[in-house]
Coordinates of C-alpha atoms and ligand atoms in Angstrom, one line a residue:
X1 CA 8.3 -3.8 -22.2
X2 CA 12.7 -4.4 -22.5
X3 CA 13.1 -5.1 -18.0
X4 CA 14.2 -8.5 -18.7
X5 CA 16.4 -7.9 -15.5
X6 CA 13.4 -7.1 -13.6
X7 CA 13.7 -9.1 -10.4
X8 CA 10.8 -11.3 -9.6
X9 CA 10.4 -12.8 -6.1
X10 CA 10.2 -16.8 -6.1
X11 CA 10.4 -17.8 -2.4
X12 CA 7.2 -18.8 -0.6
X13 CA 6.0 -16.2 2.6
X14 CA 4.1 -19.6 4.5
X15 CA 1.1 -17.1 4.6
X16 CA -1.5 -18.4 6.7
X17 CA -4.8 -19.1 5.0
X18 CA -7.1 -16.6 3.4
X19 CA -8.6 -13.3 5.6
X20 CA -10.0 -10.3 4.3
X21 CA -10.4 -6.5 6.1
X22 CA -14.0 -6.7 7.9
X23 CA -17.2 -4.6 7.0
X24 CA -18.0 -2.3 8.7
X25 CA -20.3 -3.2 11.7
X26 CA -23.0 -0.6 11.9
X27 CA -25.9 0.3 10.3
X28 CA -26.2 4.2 11.3
X29 CA -26.5 5.0 7.6
X30 CA -26.9 3.3 4.1
X31 CA -23.6 3.9 1.9
X32 CA -22.9 2.9 -2.0
X33 CA -20.3 0.9 -2.0
X34 CA -17.6 2.1 -3.7
X35 CA -15.3 -0.2 -2.3
X36 CA -12.1 -2.3 -5.3
X37 CA -13.6 -0.4 -8.8
X38 CA -11.0 1.5 -10.7
X39 CA -8.2 -0.2 -10.0
X40 CA -5.3 0.2 -12.4
X41 CA -3.9 -3.1 -13.4
X42 CA -0.2 -3.2 -14.5
X43 CA 0.5 -5.9 -17.1
X44 CA 3.0 -8.4 -17.2
X45 CA 6.0 -7.9 -19.0
X46 CA 4.8 -8.7 -23.2
X47 CA 0.9 -9.7 -22.0
X48 CA -1.7 -10.2 -24.9
X49 CA -3.5 -7.4 -25.4
X50 CA -1.5 -5.1 -23.5
X51 CA 2.1 -5.7 -25.0
X52 CA 2.1 -2.7 -26.7
X53 CA 0.9 -0.8 -23.1
X54 CA 4.4 1.6 -22.5
X55 CA 7.5 0.9 -20.8
X56 CA 8.8 3.7 -18.8
X57 CA 12.7 4.1 -18.6
X58 CA 14.4 5.0 -15.9
X59 CA 16.1 7.9 -18.3
X60 CA 12.3 9.3 -19.1
X61 CA 12.4 10.2 -15.0
X62 CA 14.2 12.4 -12.3
X63 CA 15.6 8.8 -10.4
X64 CA 18.3 9.7 -7.5
X65 CA 21.7 9.2 -9.2
X66 CA 22.4 5.8 -6.9
X67 CA 19.2 4.2 -8.2
X68 CA 19.4 5.2 -12.0
X69 CA 21.5 1.3 -13.0
X70 CA 19.5 -0.3 -9.7
X71 CA 16.1 -0.4 -11.2
X72 CA 15.3 -1.9 -14.4
X73 CA 12.2 0.7 -15.6
X74 CA 9.5 2.7 -13.9
X75 CA 6.3 0.5 -13.4
X76 CA 4.5 3.5 -11.5
X77 CA 5.5 7.4 -12.3
X78 CA 4.5 9.6 -9.3
X79 CA 1.9 11.3 -10.4
X80 CA -0.4 8.0 -11.8
X81 CA 0.1 7.2 -8.2
X82 CA -1.2 11.1 -6.9
X83 CA -3.8 10.4 -9.0
X84 CA -5.0 7.2 -8.0
X85 CA -5.3 7.9 -4.7
X86 CA -7.6 11.3 -5.3
X87 CA -9.8 9.1 -6.1
X88 CA -9.3 6.0 -3.7
X89 CA -9.6 9.9 -1.0
X90 CA -12.5 10.8 -2.5
X91 CA -14.2 7.4 -1.8
X92 CA -13.3 6.7 1.7
X93 CA -14.8 10.3 1.7
X94 CA -18.2 9.4 0.4
X95 CA -18.3 6.0 2.2
X96 CA -16.8 7.6 5.6
X97 CA -19.5 10.7 5.1
X98 CA -20.6 10.7 8.5
X99 CA -18.1 8.2 10.3
X100 CA -15.0 9.4 12.3
X101 CA -12.5 7.8 10.1
X102 CA -9.1 6.4 12.6
X103 CA -6.7 5.8 9.9
X104 CA -3.8 3.1 10.9
X105 CA -0.6 3.7 8.9
X106 CA 1.2 0.9 8.7
X107 CA 5.0 1.7 8.7
X108 CA 7.3 2.2 7.9
X109 CA 6.3 1.0 3.8
X110 CA 3.2 2.7 4.0
X111 CA 4.3 6.2 4.6
X112 CA 4.2 7.6 1.5
X113 CA 0.4 6.2 0.0
X114 CA -0.4 7.3 4.5
X115 CA 0.7 11.4 4.2
X116 CA -0.7 11.2 0.0
X117 CA -4.0 9.7 1.4
X118 CA -4.0 11.8 4.3
X119 CA -3.2 15.0 2.6
X120 CA -5.9 14.3 0.1
X121 CA -8.9 13.4 2.9
X122 CA -8.3 17.2 4.4
X123 CA -8.3 19.3 1.1
X124 CA -11.6 17.0 0.9
X125 CA -12.8 17.8 3.6
X126 CA -11.7 21.6 3.4
X127 CA -13.7 22.5 -0.3
X128 CA -17.4 23.2 0.8
X129 CA -19.1 21.8 -2.1
X130 CA -17.9 17.9 -1.0
X131 CA -17.7 18.7 2.7
X132 CA -21.8 18.3 3.4
X133 CA -21.3 15.7 5.7
X134 CA -19.6 14.9 8.2
X135 CA -16.6 13.5 7.9
X136 CA -13.9 13.6 10.5
X137 CA -10.5 11.6 10.7
X138 CA -7.9 11.0 13.2
X139 CA -4.4 8.8 12.4
X140 CA -2.0 6.2 14.1
X141 CA 0.9 4.7 13.3
X142 CA 1.6 0.7 13.5
X143 CA 4.9 -0.8 13.0
X144 CA 4.9 -4.4 11.1
X145 CA 7.7 -6.2 10.1
X146 CA 8.2 -9.4 8.3
X147 CA 10.9 -8.6 5.0
X148 CA 14.4 -9.4 4.7
X149 CA 15.9 -8.7 2.0
X150 CA 13.4 -9.6 -1.2
X151 CA 12.4 -12.9 1.4
X152 CA 9.6 -13.0 3.8
X153 CA 10.8 -14.2 6.9
X154 CA 6.9 -16.1 7.8
X155 CA 7.5 -14.0 11.4
X156 CA 5.4 -11.0 11.6
X157 CA 6.6 -8.7 14.1
X158 CA 4.0 -6.0 15.4
X159 CA 5.2 -3.0 17.6
X160 CA 4.3 0.9 18.5
X161 CA 1.0 1.1 19.0
X162 CA -1.1 0.9 22.3
X163 CA -3.9 -1.4 21.3
X164 CA -5.9 0.1 24.3
X165 CA -6.0 3.8 21.7
X166 CA -7.8 1.9 18.6
X167 CA -11.0 0.4 20.9
X168 CA -14.7 1.1 19.5
X169 CA -12.3 3.4 16.1
X170 CA -13.6 2.5 12.5
X171 CA -9.9 2.1 11.5
X172 CA -9.0 2.3 7.8
X173 CA -5.4 0.4 8.3
X174 CA -3.1 2.2 5.4
X175 CA -0.7 -0.9 3.7
X176 CA 1.5 -0.2 1.3
X177 CA 2.1 -3.8 -0.2
X178 CA -0.3 -6.5 -0.2
X179 CA 1.9 -9.3 -1.9
X180 CA 1.9 -12.7 0.4
X181 CA -1.2 -11.5 2.1
X182 CA 0.6 -13.1 5.1
X183 CA 1.3 -9.5 7.0
X184 CA -2.5 -8.5 6.8
X185 CA -4.5 -12.0 7.3
X186 CA -1.9 -11.6 10.5
X187 CA -2.8 -7.7 11.0
X188 CA -6.5 -7.8 11.0
X189 CA -6.9 -10.4 13.8
X190 CA -4.4 -9.2 15.7
X191 CA -5.7 -6.2 16.0
X192 CA -9.5 -7.4 16.5
X193 CA -8.8 -9.4 19.7
X194 CA -6.4 -7.3 21.4
X195 CA -8.9 -3.7 20.3
X196 CA -12.0 -4.2 19.6
X197 CA -12.7 -1.6 16.8
X198 CA -16.2 -0.4 15.4
X199 CA -15.1 -2.2 11.7
X200 CA -11.9 -2.3 10.2
X201 CA -10.4 -2.3 6.4
X202 CA -7.5 -2.3 4.2
X203 CA -6.7 0.4 2.0
X204 CA -3.7 -0.8 -0.2
X205 CA -2.3 1.2 -2.9
X206 CA -1.1 -2.6 -4.6
X207 CA -2.0 -5.6 -5.0
X208 CA 0.1 -8.3 -5.8
X209 CA -0.8 -11.2 -8.6
X210 CA 1.3 -14.1 -7.2
X211 CA 1.1 -17.8 -7.2
X212 CA 2.4 -17.3 -3.3
X213 CA -0.8 -15.4 -2.3
X214 CA -3.0 -16.0 1.2
X215 CA -6.1 -14.5 -0.5
X216 CA -6.7 -11.8 1.3
X217 CA -7.3 -9.1 -0.4
X218 CA -8.1 -5.5 1.0
X219 CA -11.2 -3.2 0.9
X220 CA -9.8 -0.2 -1.3
X221 CA -6.9 -0.8 -3.9
X222 CA -4.8 1.5 -6.4
X223 CA -2.9 -0.8 -8.2
X224 CA -2.9 -4.3 -9.0
X225 CA 1.0 -5.4 -10.7
X226 CA 2.9 -8.1 -12.1
X227 CA 5.2 -10.5 -9.2
X228 CA 7.7 -7.8 -9.6
X229 CA 10.2 -6.6 -5.9
X230 CA 8.9 -3.4 -6.1
X231 CA 10.9 -0.2 -4.7
X232 CA 10.2 3.2 -4.2
X233 CA 7.2 5.0 -2.9
X234 CA 8.4 4.4 0.8
X235 CA 8.6 0.3 -0.3
X236 CA 12.8 -0.3 0.5
X237 CA 15.5 -3.4 -0.4
X238 CA 17.6 -3.4 2.7
X239 CA 16.4 0.0 3.8
X240 CA 17.5 1.6 0.1
X241 CA 15.1 3.1 -2.4
X242 CA 12.5 4.5 0.0
X243 CA 13.5 8.0 -0.8
X244 CA 12.8 7.6 -4.5
X245 CA 9.3 9.0 -5.9
X246 CA 8.7 6.8 -8.0
X247 CA 7.5 2.9 -8.1
X248 CA 10.1 1.1 -10.1
X249 CA 11.3 -2.7 -10.4
X250 CA 14.3 -4.0 -8.7
X251 CA 17.1 -5.4 -11.3
X252 CA 19.9 -8.2 -10.4
X253 CA 22.3 -5.0 -9.7
X254 CA 20.0 -3.4 -7.5
X255 CA 19.9 -6.5 -6.0
X256 CA 23.5 -6.7 -5.1
X257 CA 24.4 -3.2 -4.9
X258 CA 22.6 -3.2 -1.6
X259 CA 22.9 -6.4 -0.4
X260 CA 24.6 -5.0 3.0
X261 CA 22.6 -1.4 3.3
X262 CA 20.8 -2.9 6.7
Ligands
PRP1 O1 1.9 -9.7 1.9 P1 3.1 -9.5 2.4 O2 4.0 -10.5 1.3 O3 3.0 -10.3 4.1 O4 4.4 -8.3 2.1 C1 3.7 -6.9 2.7 C2 4.7 -6.6 3.3 O5 5.9 -6.1 3.4 C3 6.7 -5.3 3.4 O6 6.5 -5.0 5.0 P2 8.4 -5.3 5.7 O7 7.7 -6.2 5.6 O8 9.0 -4.9 4.2 O9 8.7 -4.0 6.2 P3 8.1 -2.4 5.6 O10 7.0 -1.7 5.7 O11 9.4 -2.2 6.8 O12 9.4 -2.3 4.6 C4 5.7 -4.0 3.3 O13 5.6 -2.2 3.7 C5 4.2 -5.2 3.8 O14 3.9 -4.1 5.4
HPA2 O1 7.3 -5.8 -3.3 C1 8.2 -5.8 -2.5 N1 9.2 -4.6 -2.9 C2 9.2 -3.8 -1.0 N2 8.6 -4.6 0.3 C3 7.8 -5.4 -0.3 N3 7.3 -6.7 0.9 C4 6.6 -7.5 0.1 N4 6.7 -7.2 -1.4 C5 7.5 -6.4 -1.2

């Protein structure tokens, strides 16, 4: 790989102690867990045996003109995201086969992943052959914010959802990225305390390999990524890049160009 100006994240998010999402708490039917399986590991640049992993140059993809010089390379193309999300949807459909699932989209970063996942779940339920059980889902949104630019403020603001609506439900939080884990390690206990759901699990599109991690692990994960600041597919830097299909790595020029975008 040659994305040598890619931006890594260096500041500490000051996360609290390790937390993980809780398992389903009722015993209505035995299920074979497919959680945390099939995670695709995106290697670090020049990493050991994986050093021949394909470098995906910006010029090989359709990228909005204003972003072409602001990212060093494509990390995860949209097509690969879609394929992985379809598999996660299949696993979720199987595991919650006899339950009504309540998806909780964590805005704003989780929105593209959420729409892709819920479309895949609808498609699965619509196929007679896979629709052997009584899988159903409903959904809601929660706004959670802690980052400014590329750094966590250390304060997680949770707004925009009535906790009463989540009471007694099987919740699946749909989140774009576990970075330090601060956001999820605060959101999950907050919901458990204020909403008393039947169960809470977390589906994350990506988990970052970072020394800043507080140890939080999601239940369903599509990609395991290097410690780089990623943008696109609803992930932002100062609100820029959310309108880019592929997940890319921001570069120094991008950091400068969109510094005052908010
Ligand atoms: O694991 P962490 O270190 O807490 O970082 C992950 C969180 O940071 C981002 O949210 P942000 O605060 O930028 O809000 P946004 O979703 O509106 O972009 C991202 O969408 C995750 O929610
Ligand atoms: O890598 C990232 N990209 C965008 N938003 C983020 N919030 C935490 N980490 C990131």
